[in-house]
Structures are given as structure tokens and as C-alpha cells.
Short mmCIF file of C-alpha atoms and ligand atoms in Angstrom, two decimals:
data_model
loop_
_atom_site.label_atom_id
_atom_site.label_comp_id
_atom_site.label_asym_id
_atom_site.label_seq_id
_atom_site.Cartn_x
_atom_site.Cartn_y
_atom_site.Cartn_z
CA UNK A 275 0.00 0.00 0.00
CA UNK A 276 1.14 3.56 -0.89
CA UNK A 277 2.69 5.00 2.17
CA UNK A 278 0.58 8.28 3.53
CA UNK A 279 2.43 11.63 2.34
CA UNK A 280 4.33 13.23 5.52
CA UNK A 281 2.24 16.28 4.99
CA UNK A 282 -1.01 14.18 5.84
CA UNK A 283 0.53 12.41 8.94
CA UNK A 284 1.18 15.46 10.15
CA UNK A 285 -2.04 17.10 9.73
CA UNK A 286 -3.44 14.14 11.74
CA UNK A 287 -1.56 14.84 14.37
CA UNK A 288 -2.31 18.39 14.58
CA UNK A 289 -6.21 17.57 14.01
CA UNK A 290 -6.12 14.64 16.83
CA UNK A 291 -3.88 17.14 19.24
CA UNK A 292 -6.57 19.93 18.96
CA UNK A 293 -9.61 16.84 19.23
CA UNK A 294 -7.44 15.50 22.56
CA UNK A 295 -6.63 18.75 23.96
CA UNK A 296 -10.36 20.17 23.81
CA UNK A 297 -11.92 16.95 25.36
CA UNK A 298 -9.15 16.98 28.34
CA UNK A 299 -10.15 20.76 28.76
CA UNK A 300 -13.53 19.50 30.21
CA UNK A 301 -13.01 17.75 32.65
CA UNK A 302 -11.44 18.07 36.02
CA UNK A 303 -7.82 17.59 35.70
CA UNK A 304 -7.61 16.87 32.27
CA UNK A 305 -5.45 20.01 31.73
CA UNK A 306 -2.67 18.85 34.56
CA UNK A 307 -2.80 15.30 32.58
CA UNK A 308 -1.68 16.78 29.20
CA UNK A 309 0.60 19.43 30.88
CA UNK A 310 2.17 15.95 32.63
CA UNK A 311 2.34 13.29 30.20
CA UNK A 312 1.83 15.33 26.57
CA UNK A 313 2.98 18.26 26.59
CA UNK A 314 6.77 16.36 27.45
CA UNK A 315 7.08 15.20 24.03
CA UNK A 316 6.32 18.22 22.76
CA UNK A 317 8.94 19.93 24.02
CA UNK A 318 11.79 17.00 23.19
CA UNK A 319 10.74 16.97 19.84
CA UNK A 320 11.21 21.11 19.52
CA UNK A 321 14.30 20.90 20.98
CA UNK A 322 15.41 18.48 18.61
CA UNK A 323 14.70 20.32 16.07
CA UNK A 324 16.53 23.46 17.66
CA UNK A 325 19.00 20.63 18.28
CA UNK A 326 20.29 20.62 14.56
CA UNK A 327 19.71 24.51 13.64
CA UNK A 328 23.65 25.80 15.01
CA UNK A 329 25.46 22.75 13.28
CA UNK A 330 23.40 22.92 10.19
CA UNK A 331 23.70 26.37 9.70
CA UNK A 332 27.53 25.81 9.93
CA UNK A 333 28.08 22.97 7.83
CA UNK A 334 25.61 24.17 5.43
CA UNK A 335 26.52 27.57 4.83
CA UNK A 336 30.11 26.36 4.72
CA UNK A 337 30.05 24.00 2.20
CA UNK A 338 27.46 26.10 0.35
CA UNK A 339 29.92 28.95 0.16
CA UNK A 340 33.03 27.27 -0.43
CA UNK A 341 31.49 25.68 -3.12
CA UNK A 342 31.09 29.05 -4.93
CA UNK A 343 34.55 28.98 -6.21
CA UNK A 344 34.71 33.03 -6.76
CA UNK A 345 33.30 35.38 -4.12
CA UNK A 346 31.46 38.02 -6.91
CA UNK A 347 28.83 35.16 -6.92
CA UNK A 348 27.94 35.23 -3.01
CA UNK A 349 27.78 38.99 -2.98
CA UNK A 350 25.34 39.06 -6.16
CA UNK A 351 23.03 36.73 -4.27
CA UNK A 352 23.01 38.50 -1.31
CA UNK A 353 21.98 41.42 -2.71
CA UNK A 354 19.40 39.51 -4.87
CA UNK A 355 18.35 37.83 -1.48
CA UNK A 356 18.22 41.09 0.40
CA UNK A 357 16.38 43.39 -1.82
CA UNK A 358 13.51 40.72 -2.71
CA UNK A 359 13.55 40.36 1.42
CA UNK A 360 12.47 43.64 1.76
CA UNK A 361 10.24 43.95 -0.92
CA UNK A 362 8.26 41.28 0.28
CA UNK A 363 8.19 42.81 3.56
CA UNK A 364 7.41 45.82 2.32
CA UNK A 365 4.28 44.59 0.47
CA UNK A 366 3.29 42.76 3.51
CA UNK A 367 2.63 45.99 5.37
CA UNK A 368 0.88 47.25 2.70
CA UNK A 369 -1.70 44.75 2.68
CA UNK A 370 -2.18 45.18 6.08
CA UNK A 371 -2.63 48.30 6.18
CA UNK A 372 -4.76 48.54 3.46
CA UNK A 373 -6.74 45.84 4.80
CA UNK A 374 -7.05 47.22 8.51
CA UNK A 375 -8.20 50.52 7.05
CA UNK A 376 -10.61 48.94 5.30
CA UNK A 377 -11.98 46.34 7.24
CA UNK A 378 -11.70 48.67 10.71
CA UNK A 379 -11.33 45.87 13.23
CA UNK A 380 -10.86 48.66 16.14
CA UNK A 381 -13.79 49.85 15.67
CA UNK A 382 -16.17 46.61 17.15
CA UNK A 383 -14.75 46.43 20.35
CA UNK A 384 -16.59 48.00 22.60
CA UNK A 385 -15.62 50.17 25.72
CA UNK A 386 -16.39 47.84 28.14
CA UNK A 387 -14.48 44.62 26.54
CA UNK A 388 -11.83 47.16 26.23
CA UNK A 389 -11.46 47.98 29.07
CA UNK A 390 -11.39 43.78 30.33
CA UNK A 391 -9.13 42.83 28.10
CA UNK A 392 -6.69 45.45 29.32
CA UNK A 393 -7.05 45.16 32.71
CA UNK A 394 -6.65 40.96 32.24
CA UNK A 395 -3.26 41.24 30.11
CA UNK A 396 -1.68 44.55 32.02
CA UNK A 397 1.08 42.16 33.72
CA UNK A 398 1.90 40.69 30.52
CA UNK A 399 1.98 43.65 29.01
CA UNK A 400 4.31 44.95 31.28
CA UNK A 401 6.67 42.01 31.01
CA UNK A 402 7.13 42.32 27.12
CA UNK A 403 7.47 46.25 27.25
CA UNK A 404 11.16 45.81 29.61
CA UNK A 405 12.35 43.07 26.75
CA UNK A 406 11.33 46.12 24.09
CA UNK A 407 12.70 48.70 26.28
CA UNK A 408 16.19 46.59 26.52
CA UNK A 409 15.95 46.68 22.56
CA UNK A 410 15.40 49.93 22.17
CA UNK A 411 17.90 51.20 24.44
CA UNK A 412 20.65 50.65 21.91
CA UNK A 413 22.25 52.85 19.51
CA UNK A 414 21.37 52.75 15.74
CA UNK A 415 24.27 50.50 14.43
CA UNK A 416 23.83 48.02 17.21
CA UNK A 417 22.20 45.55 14.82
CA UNK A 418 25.52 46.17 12.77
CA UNK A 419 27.84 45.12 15.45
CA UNK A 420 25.45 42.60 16.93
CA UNK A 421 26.42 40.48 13.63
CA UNK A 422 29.89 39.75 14.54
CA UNK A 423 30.65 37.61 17.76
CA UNK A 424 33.45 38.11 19.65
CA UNK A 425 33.02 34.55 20.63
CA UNK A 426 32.12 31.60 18.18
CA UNK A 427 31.37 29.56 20.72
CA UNK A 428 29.30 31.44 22.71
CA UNK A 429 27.15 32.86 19.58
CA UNK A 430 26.67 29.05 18.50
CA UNK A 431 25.50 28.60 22.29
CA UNK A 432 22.32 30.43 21.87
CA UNK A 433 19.98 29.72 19.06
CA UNK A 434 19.10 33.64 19.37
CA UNK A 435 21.93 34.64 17.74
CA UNK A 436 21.82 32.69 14.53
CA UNK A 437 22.92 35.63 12.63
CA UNK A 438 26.12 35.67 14.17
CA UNK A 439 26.40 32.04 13.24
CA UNK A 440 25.77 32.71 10.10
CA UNK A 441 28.00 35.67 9.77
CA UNK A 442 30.81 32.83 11.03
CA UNK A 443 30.49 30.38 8.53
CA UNK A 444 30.08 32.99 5.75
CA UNK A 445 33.16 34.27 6.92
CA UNK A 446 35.26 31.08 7.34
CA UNK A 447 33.58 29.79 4.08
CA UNK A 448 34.80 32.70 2.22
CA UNK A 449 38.48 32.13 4.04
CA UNK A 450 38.26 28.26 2.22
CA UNK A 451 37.62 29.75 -1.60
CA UNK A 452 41.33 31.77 -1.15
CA UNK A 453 43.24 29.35 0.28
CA UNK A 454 45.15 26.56 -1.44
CA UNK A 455 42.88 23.98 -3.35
CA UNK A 456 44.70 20.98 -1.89
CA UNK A 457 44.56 22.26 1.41
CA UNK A 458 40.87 23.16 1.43
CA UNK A 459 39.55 19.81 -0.31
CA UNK A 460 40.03 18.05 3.36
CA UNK A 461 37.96 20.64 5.46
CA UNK A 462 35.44 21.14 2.58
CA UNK A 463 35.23 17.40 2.45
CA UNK A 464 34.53 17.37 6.48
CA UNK A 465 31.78 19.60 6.21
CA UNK A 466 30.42 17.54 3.13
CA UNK A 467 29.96 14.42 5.43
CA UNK A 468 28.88 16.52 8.21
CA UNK A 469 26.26 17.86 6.42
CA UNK A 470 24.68 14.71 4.86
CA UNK A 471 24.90 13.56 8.50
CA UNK A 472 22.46 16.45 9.60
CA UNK A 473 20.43 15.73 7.25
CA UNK A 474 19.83 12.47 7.90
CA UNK A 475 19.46 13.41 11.35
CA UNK A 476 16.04 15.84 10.49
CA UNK A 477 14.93 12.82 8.29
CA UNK A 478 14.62 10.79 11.47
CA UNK A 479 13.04 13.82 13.58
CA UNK A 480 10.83 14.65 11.13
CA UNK A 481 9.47 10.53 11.62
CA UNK A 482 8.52 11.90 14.56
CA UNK A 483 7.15 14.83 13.50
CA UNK A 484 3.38 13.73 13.32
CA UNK A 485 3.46 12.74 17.45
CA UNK A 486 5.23 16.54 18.00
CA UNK A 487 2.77 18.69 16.68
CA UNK A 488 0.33 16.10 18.36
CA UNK A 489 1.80 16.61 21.65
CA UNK A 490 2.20 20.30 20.84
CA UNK A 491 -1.11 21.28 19.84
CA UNK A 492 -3.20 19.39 22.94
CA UNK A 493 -0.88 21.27 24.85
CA UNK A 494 -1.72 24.36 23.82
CA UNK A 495 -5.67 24.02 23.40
CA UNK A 496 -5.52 22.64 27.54
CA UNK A 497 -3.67 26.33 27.98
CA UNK A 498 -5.45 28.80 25.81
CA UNK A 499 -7.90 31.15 27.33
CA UNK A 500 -11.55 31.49 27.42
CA UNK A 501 -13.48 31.52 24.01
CA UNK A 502 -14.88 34.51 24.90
CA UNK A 503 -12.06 36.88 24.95
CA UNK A 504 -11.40 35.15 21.11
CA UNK A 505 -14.61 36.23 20.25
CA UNK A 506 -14.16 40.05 21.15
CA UNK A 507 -11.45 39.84 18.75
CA UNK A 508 -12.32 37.92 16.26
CA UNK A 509 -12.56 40.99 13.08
CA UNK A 510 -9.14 41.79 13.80
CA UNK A 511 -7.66 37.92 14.16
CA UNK A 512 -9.86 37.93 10.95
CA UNK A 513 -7.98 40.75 9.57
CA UNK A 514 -4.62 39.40 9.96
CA UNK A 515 -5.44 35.98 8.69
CA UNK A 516 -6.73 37.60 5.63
CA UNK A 517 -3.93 39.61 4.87
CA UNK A 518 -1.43 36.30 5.83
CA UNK A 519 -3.53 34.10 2.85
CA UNK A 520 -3.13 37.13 0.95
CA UNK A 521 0.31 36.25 1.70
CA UNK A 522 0.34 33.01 0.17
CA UNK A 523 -1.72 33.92 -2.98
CA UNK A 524 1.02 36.76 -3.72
CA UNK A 525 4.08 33.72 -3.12
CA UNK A 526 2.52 31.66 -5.33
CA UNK A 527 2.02 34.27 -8.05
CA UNK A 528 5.41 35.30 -7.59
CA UNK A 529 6.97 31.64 -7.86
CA UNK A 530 4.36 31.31 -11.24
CA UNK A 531 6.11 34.19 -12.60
CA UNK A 532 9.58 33.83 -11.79
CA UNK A 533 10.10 30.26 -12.02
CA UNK A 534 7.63 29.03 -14.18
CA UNK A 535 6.23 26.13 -11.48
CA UNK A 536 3.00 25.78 -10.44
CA UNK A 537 1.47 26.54 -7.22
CA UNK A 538 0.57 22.85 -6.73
CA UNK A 539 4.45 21.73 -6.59
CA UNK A 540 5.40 24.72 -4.32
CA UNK A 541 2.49 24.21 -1.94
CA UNK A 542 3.02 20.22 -2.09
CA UNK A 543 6.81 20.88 -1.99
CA UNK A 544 6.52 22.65 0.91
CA UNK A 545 3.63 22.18 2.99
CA UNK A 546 5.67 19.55 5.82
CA UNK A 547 7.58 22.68 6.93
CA UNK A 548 4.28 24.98 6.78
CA UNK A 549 2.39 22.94 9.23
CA UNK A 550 5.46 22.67 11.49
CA UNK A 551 5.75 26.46 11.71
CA UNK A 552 2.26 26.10 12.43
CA UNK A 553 2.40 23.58 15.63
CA UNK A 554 6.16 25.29 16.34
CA UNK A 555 5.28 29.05 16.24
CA UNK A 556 9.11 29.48 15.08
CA UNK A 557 10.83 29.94 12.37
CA UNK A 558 14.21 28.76 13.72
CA UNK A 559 13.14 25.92 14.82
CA UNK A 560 11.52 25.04 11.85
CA UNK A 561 14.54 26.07 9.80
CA UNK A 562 16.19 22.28 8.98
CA UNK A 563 12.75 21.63 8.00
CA UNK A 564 12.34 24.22 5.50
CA UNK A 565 16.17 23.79 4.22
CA UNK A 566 15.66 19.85 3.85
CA UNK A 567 12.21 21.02 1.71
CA UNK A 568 13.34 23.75 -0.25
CA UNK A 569 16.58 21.77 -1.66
CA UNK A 570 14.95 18.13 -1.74
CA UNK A 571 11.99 18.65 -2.68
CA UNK A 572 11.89 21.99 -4.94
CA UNK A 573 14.83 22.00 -6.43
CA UNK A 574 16.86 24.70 -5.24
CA UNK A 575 20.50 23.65 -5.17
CA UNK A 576 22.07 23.86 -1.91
CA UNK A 577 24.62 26.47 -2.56
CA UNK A 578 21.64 28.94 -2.67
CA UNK A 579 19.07 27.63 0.14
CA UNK A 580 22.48 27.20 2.57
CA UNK A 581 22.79 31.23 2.08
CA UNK A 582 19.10 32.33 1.40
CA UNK A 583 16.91 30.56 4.18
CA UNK A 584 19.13 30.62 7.40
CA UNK A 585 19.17 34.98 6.88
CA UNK A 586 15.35 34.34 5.30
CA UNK A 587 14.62 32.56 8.90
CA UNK A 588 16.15 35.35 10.99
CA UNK A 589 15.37 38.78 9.18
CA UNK A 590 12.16 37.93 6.62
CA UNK A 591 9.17 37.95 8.39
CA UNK A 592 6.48 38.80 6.24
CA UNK A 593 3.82 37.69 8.17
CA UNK A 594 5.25 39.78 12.01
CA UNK A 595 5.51 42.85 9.31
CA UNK A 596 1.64 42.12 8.26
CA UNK A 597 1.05 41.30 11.46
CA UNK A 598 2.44 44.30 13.22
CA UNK A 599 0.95 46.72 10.78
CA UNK A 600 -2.46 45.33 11.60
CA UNK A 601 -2.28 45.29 15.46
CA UNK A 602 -0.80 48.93 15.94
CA UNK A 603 -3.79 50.43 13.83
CA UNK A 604 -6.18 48.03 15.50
CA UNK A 605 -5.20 49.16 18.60
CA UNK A 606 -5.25 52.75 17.81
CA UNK A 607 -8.78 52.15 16.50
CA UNK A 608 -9.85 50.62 19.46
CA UNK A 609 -8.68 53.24 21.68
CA UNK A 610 -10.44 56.11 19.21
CA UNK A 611 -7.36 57.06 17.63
CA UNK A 612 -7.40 58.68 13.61
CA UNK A 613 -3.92 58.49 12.56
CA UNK A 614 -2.45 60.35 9.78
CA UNK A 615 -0.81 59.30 6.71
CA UNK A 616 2.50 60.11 7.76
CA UNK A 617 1.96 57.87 10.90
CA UNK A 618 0.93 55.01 8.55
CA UNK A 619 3.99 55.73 6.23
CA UNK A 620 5.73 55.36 9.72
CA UNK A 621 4.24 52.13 10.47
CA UNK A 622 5.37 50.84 7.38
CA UNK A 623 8.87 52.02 7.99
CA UNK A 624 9.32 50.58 11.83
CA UNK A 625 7.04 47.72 11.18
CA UNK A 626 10.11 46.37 8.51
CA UNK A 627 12.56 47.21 10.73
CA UNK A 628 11.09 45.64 13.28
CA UNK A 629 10.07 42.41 11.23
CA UNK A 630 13.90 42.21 10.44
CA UNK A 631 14.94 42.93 13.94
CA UNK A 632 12.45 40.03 15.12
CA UNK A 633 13.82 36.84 17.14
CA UNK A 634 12.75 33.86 15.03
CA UNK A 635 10.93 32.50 17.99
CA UNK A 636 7.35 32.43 19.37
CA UNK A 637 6.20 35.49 20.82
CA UNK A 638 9.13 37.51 19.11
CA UNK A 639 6.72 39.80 16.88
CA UNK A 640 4.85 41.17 19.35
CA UNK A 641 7.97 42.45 21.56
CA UNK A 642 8.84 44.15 18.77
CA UNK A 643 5.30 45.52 17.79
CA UNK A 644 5.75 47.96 21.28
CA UNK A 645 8.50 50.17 19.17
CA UNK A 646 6.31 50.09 16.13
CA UNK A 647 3.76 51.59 19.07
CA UNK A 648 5.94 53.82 20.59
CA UNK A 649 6.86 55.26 16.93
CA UNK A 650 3.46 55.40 15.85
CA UNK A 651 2.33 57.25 19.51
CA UNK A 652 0.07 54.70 19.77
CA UNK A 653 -0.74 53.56 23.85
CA UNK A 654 1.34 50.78 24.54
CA UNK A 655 -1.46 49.57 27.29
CA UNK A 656 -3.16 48.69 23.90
CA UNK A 657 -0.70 45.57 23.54
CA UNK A 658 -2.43 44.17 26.78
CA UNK A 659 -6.00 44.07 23.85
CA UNK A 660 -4.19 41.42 21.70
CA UNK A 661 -2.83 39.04 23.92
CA UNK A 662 -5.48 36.84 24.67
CA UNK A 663 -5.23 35.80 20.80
CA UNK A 664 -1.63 36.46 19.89
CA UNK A 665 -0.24 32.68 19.91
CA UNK A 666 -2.77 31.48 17.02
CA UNK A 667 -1.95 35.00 15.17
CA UNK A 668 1.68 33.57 15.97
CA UNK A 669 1.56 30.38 14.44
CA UNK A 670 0.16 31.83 11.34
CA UNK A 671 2.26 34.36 10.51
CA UNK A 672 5.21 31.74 11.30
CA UNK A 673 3.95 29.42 8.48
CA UNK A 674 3.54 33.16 6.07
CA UNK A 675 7.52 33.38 7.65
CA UNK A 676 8.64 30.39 6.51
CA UNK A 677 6.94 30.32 2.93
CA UNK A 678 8.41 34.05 2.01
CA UNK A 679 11.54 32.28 2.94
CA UNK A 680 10.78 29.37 0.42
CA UNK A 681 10.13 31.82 -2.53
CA UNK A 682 12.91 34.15 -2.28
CA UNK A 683 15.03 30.68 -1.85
CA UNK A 684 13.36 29.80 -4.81
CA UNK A 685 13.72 32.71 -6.95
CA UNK A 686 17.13 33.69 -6.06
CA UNK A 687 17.97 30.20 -7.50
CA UNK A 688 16.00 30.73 -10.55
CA UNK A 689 18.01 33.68 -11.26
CA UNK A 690 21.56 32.44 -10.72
CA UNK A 691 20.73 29.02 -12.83
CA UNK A 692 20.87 26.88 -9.72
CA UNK A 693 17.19 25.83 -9.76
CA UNK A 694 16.95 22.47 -10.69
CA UNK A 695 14.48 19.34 -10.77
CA UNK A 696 13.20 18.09 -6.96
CA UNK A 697 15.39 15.26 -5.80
CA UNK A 698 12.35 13.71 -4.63
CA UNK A 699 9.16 13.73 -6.15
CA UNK A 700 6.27 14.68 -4.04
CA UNK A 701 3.66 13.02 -5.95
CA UNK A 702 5.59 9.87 -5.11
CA UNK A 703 6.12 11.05 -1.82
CA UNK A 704 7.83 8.68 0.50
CA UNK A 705 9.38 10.59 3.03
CA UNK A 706 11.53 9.72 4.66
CA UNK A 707 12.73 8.33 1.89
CA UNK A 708 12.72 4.51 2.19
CA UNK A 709 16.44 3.66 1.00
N1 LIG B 293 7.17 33.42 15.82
C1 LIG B 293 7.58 34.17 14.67
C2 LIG B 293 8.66 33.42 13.93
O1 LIG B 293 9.38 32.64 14.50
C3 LIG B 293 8.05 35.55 15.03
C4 LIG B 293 6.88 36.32 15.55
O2 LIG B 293 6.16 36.92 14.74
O3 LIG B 293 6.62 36.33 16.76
O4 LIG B 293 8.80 33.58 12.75
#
């Protein structure tokens, strides 16, 4: 019998997680049950995944860019990669400010639940304001020097700082092209092997990825708040997950036009790493995922998704940009706020920035939404309004994250010939791959 595509297994976890999780929510101790005995392999199976992100990023990148042979080719991808990342960005705000404007979520809530919902998230609030306030604190280039550790060790000893990783192996990768070819063929050679061994390793963690987003979503249906407080919000979650399909139609379109496939084989091609930004709410974490995806199973060649998708993971967010852009003029709306052009022109300006400046992890987007707020003059008590609903928002705009990711990867490697046929077929998907 034809083995079930990975794609399905996993949305039968995710569908039997949210089925388990809501039927342990009603009765008495149900919750402390899942929290116990579920939610456990939840968590091993994310940190597996954040397991492999440092040492794939490393033997990745290095092999990708050693295998460039002449460094004019690495800078005229990353400028490729870096102007289509902001562009997309760019047009993400747009839509959601268009669509906020239009659809006027602000305006439905009422005094009253306005006045709940603030008073019910004010700690949180509170709590996410000091992390912005640390952010903000620094000087203009800080992002600048931020990129280069002083430590390699330390920097790979904290998933958070990815981009210094990356700025490491870039580095050393670029030190391998000038030196002597018989010296370098060992060390590229190590990182060869080392790589195929990562991969292998997310083949065998993504067999388990059907029980993680299991054990994930129950989790987090035992621990989400009252329906009601959804409710109140519901034009403006609607909002944002209009703009985020939005999203997905523009990708598509874009992939159509640049590289000539169809929607069907992107979608198909990448729809495991989709639903695990989904269950995962990050990015990084999902990262090996999306690299295994993109080169296997679209066709990019690995010299280009090595460079495009670990930068992709930690400065595109399309979907925080949207995101943002929808919740500061939500929030100003709710709080009977008109705000000018030039504010909105502002929003679109900090609400990039911010995207970029964004930790590839759960929760990151909305830490960084209080500067888009504090830019904007918009009351930063209004950030205490979206909280009850922010960790579905989150997983959405994670999965919008990771697909902008996929079609600049895609693209870029259109344009430098290095888009080729899938290694593995999806309509003959057996993954993992049965050797
Ligand atoms: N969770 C998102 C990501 O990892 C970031 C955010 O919007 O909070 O891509």
C-alpha cells in the first residue's frame, strides 16, 4: 500500500492534538494530565529540532559557500536575497494596512471589553514592554555590530543569535575559496559528510514529527484562554489571517512568474515545513525543515538555500511585518485614535525594521510591535488588547515566515541558474525516503 504523504501524517496529528486537547479541557484535571504526560514530548521533539539549527547552519553555509569557487557570486546573491527580502516585507505591510483601514477591526470592540481585556493582560503587558525597552535602548548601528561575535562559541550557544552564526560560517567559508585547493579539499570534504549527517538526522526527527505537533497542539488548546475573549477579537484575528492568505496567494504568483512552477508543486513541496511552523510558532526551529524542503523537494540547489533561508529565517518575516501593521492600527482604533498618513507611512517604515529585527521564535513579533507603538504614539497599554489571541496569530504568521523564505530561496535560485528538478518527487512522496 502507498505510504501516507508526511504532509497528511502530520495534519493528523495536529487535528487529533486539537480533538485530545479540547476533550481533556472538560473535565477536572484533564489540563494537569496533558501538561504531565503530553505536553513532554512536545517539548523534546522542539528541541530536537533546535537541536540541529547551530550545526546545520555551519556545515551548510560552509560548504554552500566554499562551493562558490569566486566570491562576486555570493555577494550578487546576497543582494538579490536582500532586496527581494524587503520587498516582500514591504508589500506585507501594505496589505495590512490597506486591509485594517478597510476592514476597521478597532472599531467593534466595545468600551467595556476594552477595558477587560486590558485590565486581564496589564502584567503581561508589562513584562514584554522591559524586553522592548532593553531593545530599544541601543544605539542605531547596534544591529551592525550585533552580527559579529566576539566569541564563536558562545554565539553558536544560543539559538538567538543565529545571525552571528551565520555571519561565522560565511566568513570562514569565504576564508576556504582563497586558500590553497589541496589544502581546502580536506575541510570542505569534512563539512560535506557533516552535512549529509544532519540531514539524515532531520529525516529521522521529522518521523517523529506527526506525534510533535500532536503533543504540541493538545498542549496548547488545555492552555489557551476562554473563548470569549477570542470572540471580542475575532474581526481583527480575521484581519490578519486575511492579509497572511493574501500572503500566500502573492508567493505563489510570484513563484508562477519567476520560475515558471505551479502553485501545486510549491504548496506540495513545501507544505511539511508549513504545518510545522504552524504547531512550532518558530521559524528557527523550523529552519532544517524548510532547508531539507526547499533543496529536496523543490529544487533549489544547496549552494543557494544554505545562504538564502538561514538569513530568510532570521530577518524575513512577512507575516510579524503584516502582522504588526495590523495590530498597531487596530489598537489605535480601538482606543479612538485617527492616525495620519504620515503615521501610517511610519508604520510601514518601523514595522520592517522591526520584522527584520524580530527573534525567530514564538512570541518575538509582538515584543517588537511595542516600538512600532511607541513610533506610531500609539498607547502601549493597547498591547495588553491582543494578547489573549496572539499565539494562534503567531503560528500563522510563522507558516507566512517560513513560505516568504521558500520563494525568495526559490527565486534567487531561478536567477543564478541553480534551480533544478526536486530530488524527490512529491507526488511519489515517500518521506523519509525509504532507501
Ligand atoms: N514566531 C515568529 C517566527 O518565529 C516571530 C513572531 O512573529 O513572533 O517567525
Amino acid at each position: 500500500m502507498k505510504k501516507l504523504a508526511l504532509h497528511w501524517k502530520i495534519l493528523i496529528g495536529m487535528v487529533l492534538g486539537v480533538l485530545i486537547g479540547v476533550v481533556f479541557s472538560n473535565f477536572e484535571g484533564g489540563k494537569e494530565i496533558i501538561q504531565d504526560w503530553i505536553k513532554p514530548f512536545g517539548k523534546i521533539f522542539i528541541n530536537s529540532l533546535k537541536l540541529i539549527a547551530v550545526p546545520l547552519i555551519l556545515a551548510s553555509l560552509i560548504k554552500g559557500v566554499s562551493d562558490l569557487k569566486d566570491i562576486s557570486k555570493l555577494s550578487k546573491m546576497g543582494l538579490r536575497t536582500i532586496a527581494l527580502y524587503i520587498f516582500t516585507t514591504v508589500i506585507a505591510v501594505s496589505i495590512g494596512l490597506i486591509l485594517v483601514n478597510m476592514i476597521k477591526p478597532g472599531n467593534s470592540i466595545s468600551d467595556k471589553t476594552r477595558k477587560e481585556l486590558v485590565q486581564n493582560y496589564a502584567e503581561n503587558a508589562v513584562k514584554y514592554k522591559n524586553a522592548a525597552e532593553k531593545q530599544k535602548d541601543s544605539g542605531p548601528l547596534q544591529a551592525l555590530v550585533d552580527l559579529v561575535p566576539q566569541n564563536i562559541v558562545k554565539a553558536a550557544s544560543n539559538n538567538r543569535n543565529m545571525l552571528q552564526v551565520i555571519f561565522f560560517a560565511v566568513f570562514f567559508g569565504i576564508g576556504l575559496i582563497l586558500i590553497e585547493e589541496k589544502k581546502a579539499k580536506p575541510v570542505k570534504d569534512f563539512f560535506d559528510g557533516f552535512n549529509e549527517v544532519i540531514l539524515k538526522m532531520i529525516d529521522l526527527i521529522m518521523l517523529a514529527a506527526p506525534y510533535g505537533v500532536f503533543a504540541l497542539l493538545a498542549a496548547l488548546v488545555v492552555e489557551s484562554p476562554s473563548v470569549d475573549l477570542f470572540k471580542a477579537l475575532g474581526w481583527y484575528a480575521l484581519t490578519v489571517v486575511l492579509g497572511l492568505a493574501l500572503m500566500i496567494v502573492f508567493y505563489n504568483t510570484l513563484v508562477a512568474i519567476f520560475t515558471k512552477k505551479p502553485p501545486s508543486f510549491f504548496m506540495k513541496g513545501i507544505a511539511p515545513a508549513q504545518l510545522l511552523a504552524f504547531s512550532t510558532s518558530s521559524s528557527a526551529a523550523t529552519l532544517p525543515v524548510t532547508m531539507e524542503r526547499v533543496t529536496e523537494h523543490l529544487g533549489v540547489d544547496e549552494e543557494v538555500s544554505s545562504f538564502v533561508l538561514p538569513i530568510g529565517a532570521t530577518i524575513n518575516m512577512d507575516g510579524t511585518s503584516l502582522y504588526q501593521a495590523v495590530a498597531a492600527v487596530f489598537i489605535a482604533q480601538a482606543f479612538g485614535m485617527d492616525l495620519t498618513l504620515g503615521q501610517q507611512l511610519g508604520i510601514i517604515v518601523t514595522a520592517t525594521l522591526a520584522s527584520i529585527g524580530s527573534a525567530a521564535v514564538p512570541g518575538a513579533g509582538m515584543v517588537m510591535l511595542i516600538i512600532v507603538l511607541q513610533q506610531a504614539g500609539i498607547p502601549e497599554a493597547g498591547l495588553a488588547l491582543i494578547f489573549a489571541i496572539d499565539r494562534p496569530l503567531d503560528m500563522c504568521r510563522t507558516t507566512v515566515n517560513v513560505t516568504g523564505d521558500a520563494t525568495v530561496a526559490m527565486i534567487v535560485a531561478k536567477s543564478v541558474g541553480k534551480l533544478g528538478e526536486p530530488k524527490v518527487k512529491d507526488w511519489d512522496d515517500n518521506y523519509p525516503k525509504e532507501e
